[in-house]
mmCIF file of C-alpha atoms in Angstrom:
data_model
loop_
_atom_site.group_PDB
_atom_site.id
_atom_site.type_symbol
_atom_site.label_atom_id
_atom_site.label_comp_id
_atom_site.label_asym_id
_atom_site.label_seq_id
_atom_site.Cartn_x
_atom_site.Cartn_y
_atom_site.Cartn_z
ATOM 1 C CA ILE A 1 0.082 48.374 15.388
ATOM 2 C CA ASN A 2 -2.062 47.213 18.244
ATOM 3 C CA TYR A 3 -4.311 45.121 16.759
ATOM 4 C CA HIS A 4 -5.808 41.165 17.960
ATOM 5 C CA ILE A 5 -6.862 38.905 16.413
ATOM 6 C CA ASP A 6 -9.926 36.158 17.670
ATOM 7 C CA LYS A 7 -9.808 32.507 15.926
ATOM 8 C CA GLY A 8 -11.182 31.812 12.728
ATOM 9 C CA GLU A 9 -10.900 36.247 12.192
ATOM 10 C CA LYS A 10 -9.238 36.495 8.594
ATOM 11 C CA ILE A 11 -8.038 40.425 7.740
ATOM 12 C CA ASP A 12 -6.168 41.966 4.896
ATOM 13 C CA ILE A 13 -3.499 44.031 5.263
ATOM 14 C CA VAL A 14 -3.728 46.949 2.326
ATOM 15 C CA GLY A 15 -1.508 48.841 0.834
ATOM 16 C CA PRO A 16 1.101 49.762 -2.283
ATOM 17 C CA SER A 17 3.941 47.872 -3.163
ATOM 18 C CA GLY A 18 6.870 48.832 -0.322
ATOM 19 C CA SER A 19 4.831 49.365 2.380
ATOM 20 C CA GLY A 20 6.102 47.069 4.332
ATOM 21 C CA LYS A 21 3.214 44.611 4.502
ATOM 22 C CA SER A 22 5.369 41.463 3.809
ATOM 23 C CA THR A 23 8.040 42.579 6.003
ATOM 24 C CA PHE A 24 4.823 42.910 8.594
ATOM 25 C CA LEU A 25 4.051 39.075 7.693
ATOM 26 C CA ARG A 26 7.689 37.853 8.055
ATOM 27 C CA CYS A 27 6.967 40.064 11.373
ATOM 28 C CA LEU A 28 4.682 37.988 12.983
ATOM 29 C CA ASN A 29 6.664 34.386 12.924
ATOM 30 C CA LEU A 30 9.832 36.058 13.497
ATOM 31 C CA LEU A 31 11.206 35.334 10.483
ATOM 32 C CA GLU A 32 12.782 39.020 10.187
ATOM 33 C CA LYS A 33 13.368 40.562 14.177
ATOM 34 C CA PRO A 34 11.069 43.690 14.829
ATOM 35 C CA THR A 35 12.946 46.295 16.292
ATOM 36 C CA ASP A 36 10.228 47.715 18.646
ATOM 37 C CA GLY A 37 6.789 46.229 19.977
ATOM 38 C CA GLU A 38 5.755 43.120 21.162
ATOM 39 C CA ILE A 39 4.036 39.668 19.039
ATOM 40 C CA TRP A 40 2.419 37.558 21.191
ATOM 41 C CA PHE A 41 0.212 33.958 19.725
ATOM 42 C CA GLU A 42 -1.855 32.366 21.707
ATOM 43 C CA GLY A 43 -1.236 34.313 25.591
ATOM 44 C CA THR A 44 2.822 33.307 24.607
ATOM 45 C CA LEU A 45 5.257 36.425 24.341
ATOM 46 C CA ILE A 46 6.471 35.273 21.171
ATOM 47 C CA SER A 47 9.403 37.749 20.683
ATOM 48 C CA ASP A 48 10.192 37.623 23.808
ATOM 49 C CA PRO A 49 13.625 35.998 23.735
ATOM 50 C CA LYS A 50 13.708 33.327 26.189
ATOM 51 C CA CYS A 51 10.646 32.466 23.742
ATOM 52 C CA PRO A 52 10.922 28.784 21.775
ATOM 53 C CA ILE A 53 9.954 30.269 18.940
ATOM 54 C CA ASP A 54 10.360 26.907 16.679
ATOM 55 C CA GLN A 55 7.750 25.253 18.408
ATOM 56 C CA VAL A 56 5.724 27.831 18.151
ATOM 57 C CA ARG A 57 6.058 28.490 14.240
ATOM 58 C CA ARG A 58 5.050 24.305 14.313
ATOM 59 C CA LYS A 59 1.336 26.096 14.777
ATOM 60 C CA MET A 60 2.102 28.519 12.370
ATOM 61 C CA GLY A 61 2.056 28.149 8.031
ATOM 62 C CA MET A 62 2.640 31.111 5.913
ATOM 63 C CA VAL A 63 2.821 30.688 1.827
ATOM 64 C CA PHE A 64 5.355 32.727 0.608
ATOM 65 C CA GLN A 65 5.730 35.312 -1.895
ATOM 66 C CA HIS A 66 7.743 34.018 -3.741
ATOM 67 C CA PHE A 67 6.558 30.343 -3.344
ATOM 68 C CA ASN A 68 10.188 28.855 -1.671
ATOM 69 C CA LEU A 69 9.477 25.358 -2.767
ATOM 70 C CA PHE A 70 12.517 23.330 -2.906
ATOM 71 C CA PRO A 71 14.209 23.007 -5.819
ATOM 72 C CA HIS A 72 15.182 19.906 -6.044
ATOM 73 C CA TYR A 73 12.573 18.797 -4.531
ATOM 74 C CA SER A 74 9.649 16.956 -6.147
ATOM 75 C CA VAL A 75 5.810 18.105 -5.557
ATOM 76 C CA MET A 76 4.974 15.489 -2.959
ATOM 77 C CA LYS A 77 9.040 15.575 -1.366
ATOM 78 C CA ASN A 78 8.430 19.278 -1.034
ATOM 79 C CA ILE A 79 4.479 18.868 0.819
ATOM 80 C CA ILE A 80 5.480 16.603 2.760
ATOM 81 C CA ASP A 81 8.758 17.314 4.388
ATOM 82 C CA ALA A 82 8.042 19.952 7.383
ATOM 83 C CA PRO A 83 4.827 17.124 8.982
ATOM 84 C CA VAL A 84 7.401 14.864 8.857
ATOM 85 C CA CYS A 85 10.649 16.033 10.104
ATOM 86 C CA VAL A 86 8.945 18.847 11.587
ATOM 87 C CA ASN A 87 5.501 17.501 13.219
ATOM 88 C CA HIS A 88 7.170 13.976 13.445
ATOM 89 C CA VAL A 89 4.089 13.628 10.849
ATOM 90 C CA SER A 90 4.150 9.280 9.814
ATOM 91 C CA LYS A 91 5.496 9.412 5.854
ATOM 92 C CA ASN A 92 2.742 7.437 4.790
ATOM 93 C CA GLU A 93 -0.328 9.880 6.933
ATOM 94 C CA ALA A 94 1.865 12.798 5.012
ATOM 95 C CA LYS A 95 0.322 11.796 1.798
ATOM 96 C CA GLU A 96 -2.544 10.653 2.728
ATOM 97 C CA ARG A 97 -2.849 14.263 3.134
ATOM 98 C CA ALA A 98 -0.377 16.131 0.575
ATOM 99 C CA LYS A 99 -2.603 13.805 -1.898
ATOM 100 C CA LYS A 100 -5.580 15.300 -0.592
ATOM 101 C CA LEU A 101 -4.592 18.891 -0.768
ATOM 102 C CA LEU A 102 -3.240 17.990 -3.990
ATOM 103 C CA ALA A 103 -6.117 16.923 -5.706
ATOM 104 C CA GLN A 104 -8.977 19.740 -3.660
ATOM 105 C CA LEU A 105 -6.157 22.823 -5.149
ATOM 106 C CA GLY A 106 -6.436 20.848 -9.092
ATOM 107 C CA LEU A 107 -2.452 19.351 -9.121
ATOM 108 C CA SER A 108 -3.030 14.912 -8.670
ATOM 109 C CA ASP A 109 -1.361 15.078 -11.564
ATOM 110 C CA LYS A 110 2.243 16.896 -10.643
ATOM 111 C CA ALA A 111 2.832 15.207 -7.345
ATOM 112 C CA ASN A 112 5.645 13.925 -9.332
ATOM 113 C CA ALA A 113 7.350 16.934 -10.835
ATOM 114 C CA TYR A 114 9.554 19.155 -9.459
ATOM 115 C CA PRO A 115 8.940 22.594 -9.490
ATOM 116 C CA CYS A 116 10.702 24.221 -12.337
ATOM 117 C CA GLN A 117 8.544 21.560 -14.265
ATOM 118 C CA LEU A 118 4.813 23.781 -13.318
ATOM 119 C CA SER A 119 3.941 27.231 -14.367
ATOM 120 C CA GLY A 120 3.962 30.543 -11.308
ATOM 121 C CA GLY A 121 0.218 29.653 -10.308
ATOM 122 C CA GLN A 122 0.815 26.030 -10.086
ATOM 123 C CA GLN A 123 4.126 27.098 -7.544
ATOM 124 C CA GLN A 124 1.218 28.666 -5.669
ATOM 125 C CA ARG A 125 -0.881 26.875 -5.229
ATOM 126 C CA VAL A 126 1.702 23.347 -3.700
ATOM 127 C CA SER A 127 3.046 26.332 -1.571
ATOM 128 C CA ILE A 128 -0.015 26.548 -0.495
ATOM 129 C CA ALA A 129 -0.748 22.896 0.304
ATOM 130 C CA ARG A 130 2.689 23.152 1.694
ATOM 131 C CA ALA A 131 1.086 25.440 4.740
ATOM 132 C CA LEU A 132 -1.676 23.685 4.694
ATOM 133 C CA ALA A 133 -0.483 20.064 5.702
ATOM 134 C CA LEU A 134 0.956 21.401 8.607
ATOM 135 C CA GLN A 135 -2.363 21.751 10.065
ATOM 136 C CA PRO A 136 -1.351 25.271 11.072
ATOM 137 C CA LYS A 137 -3.583 27.185 13.875
ATOM 138 C CA ILE A 138 -2.543 30.469 11.349
ATOM 139 C CA LEU A 139 -2.139 30.715 7.832
ATOM 140 C CA PHE A 140 -0.317 33.921 6.147
ATOM 141 C CA PHE A 141 -1.255 34.780 2.904
ATOM 142 C CA ASP A 142 1.647 37.306 1.025
ATOM 143 C CA GLU A 143 0.648 37.446 -2.261
ATOM 144 C CA PRO A 144 -1.360 34.114 -1.807
ATOM 145 C CA THR A 145 -2.743 34.310 -6.000
ATOM 146 C CA SER A 146 -0.858 36.568 -7.084
ATOM 147 C CA ALA A 147 0.323 34.162 -9.587
ATOM 148 C CA LEU A 148 -2.535 32.513 -10.739
ATOM 149 C CA ASP A 149 -5.100 32.924 -13.546
ATOM 150 C CA PRO A 150 -8.056 35.464 -13.194
ATOM 151 C CA GLU A 151 -9.880 32.244 -13.668
ATOM 152 C CA LEU A 152 -8.935 30.208 -11.190
ATOM 153 C CA THR A 153 -7.838 33.072 -8.289
ATOM 154 C CA ALA A 154 -11.720 32.844 -6.663
ATOM 155 C CA GLU A 155 -11.902 28.953 -7.214
ATOM 156 C CA VAL A 156 -8.493 28.675 -4.990
ATOM 157 C CA LEU A 157 -9.314 30.506 -2.572
ATOM 158 C CA LYS A 158 -12.997 28.810 -1.786
ATOM 159 C CA VAL A 159 -10.740 25.694 -1.461
ATOM 160 C CA ILE A 160 -8.142 27.686 0.175
ATOM 161 C CA ARG A 161 -11.507 28.417 3.425
ATOM 162 C CA GLN A 162 -13.137 25.715 3.643
ATOM 163 C CA LEU A 163 -9.185 24.201 3.988
ATOM 164 C CA ALA A 164 -8.534 26.115 6.595
ATOM 165 C CA GLN A 165 -12.234 25.705 8.351
ATOM 166 C CA ASN A 166 -11.345 22.317 8.139
ATOM 167 C CA HIS A 167 -7.722 22.669 10.036
ATOM 168 C CA MET A 168 -8.490 25.652 12.107
#
């Protein structure tokens, strides 16, 4: 694959189950190591073993297909943990950001709940909030609406677009 994505551009990767879409996304932020080729981000060859990938990943957000929420963390802690620990945002600022995101995603009343207390769609929206809380320069979504009710899908996609425009 040889592709250049411009700032603000949105692309979809479409294919049958098992065709490598998730693996491709995981390669783009080196959660999977590609066996060949180069991956560039903001002028940096991130597939170079010498690249400080943890610093680059601070600019990337990922919503995983299976959400990957920490089961022992509340919704709020799931959202604020990375901004506080990785990006060194103050806990108060991270909480305010998280509250706004939860409100926009219709989850204000779930801040103190744990993932096991949420539906699949609610867990997916928490995962989206967690990715957006980092205010990344690029967002990777691996089936971002797979667990959402059809009625909710359009609304959540609208919120994602608005939030991404505001944060990127």
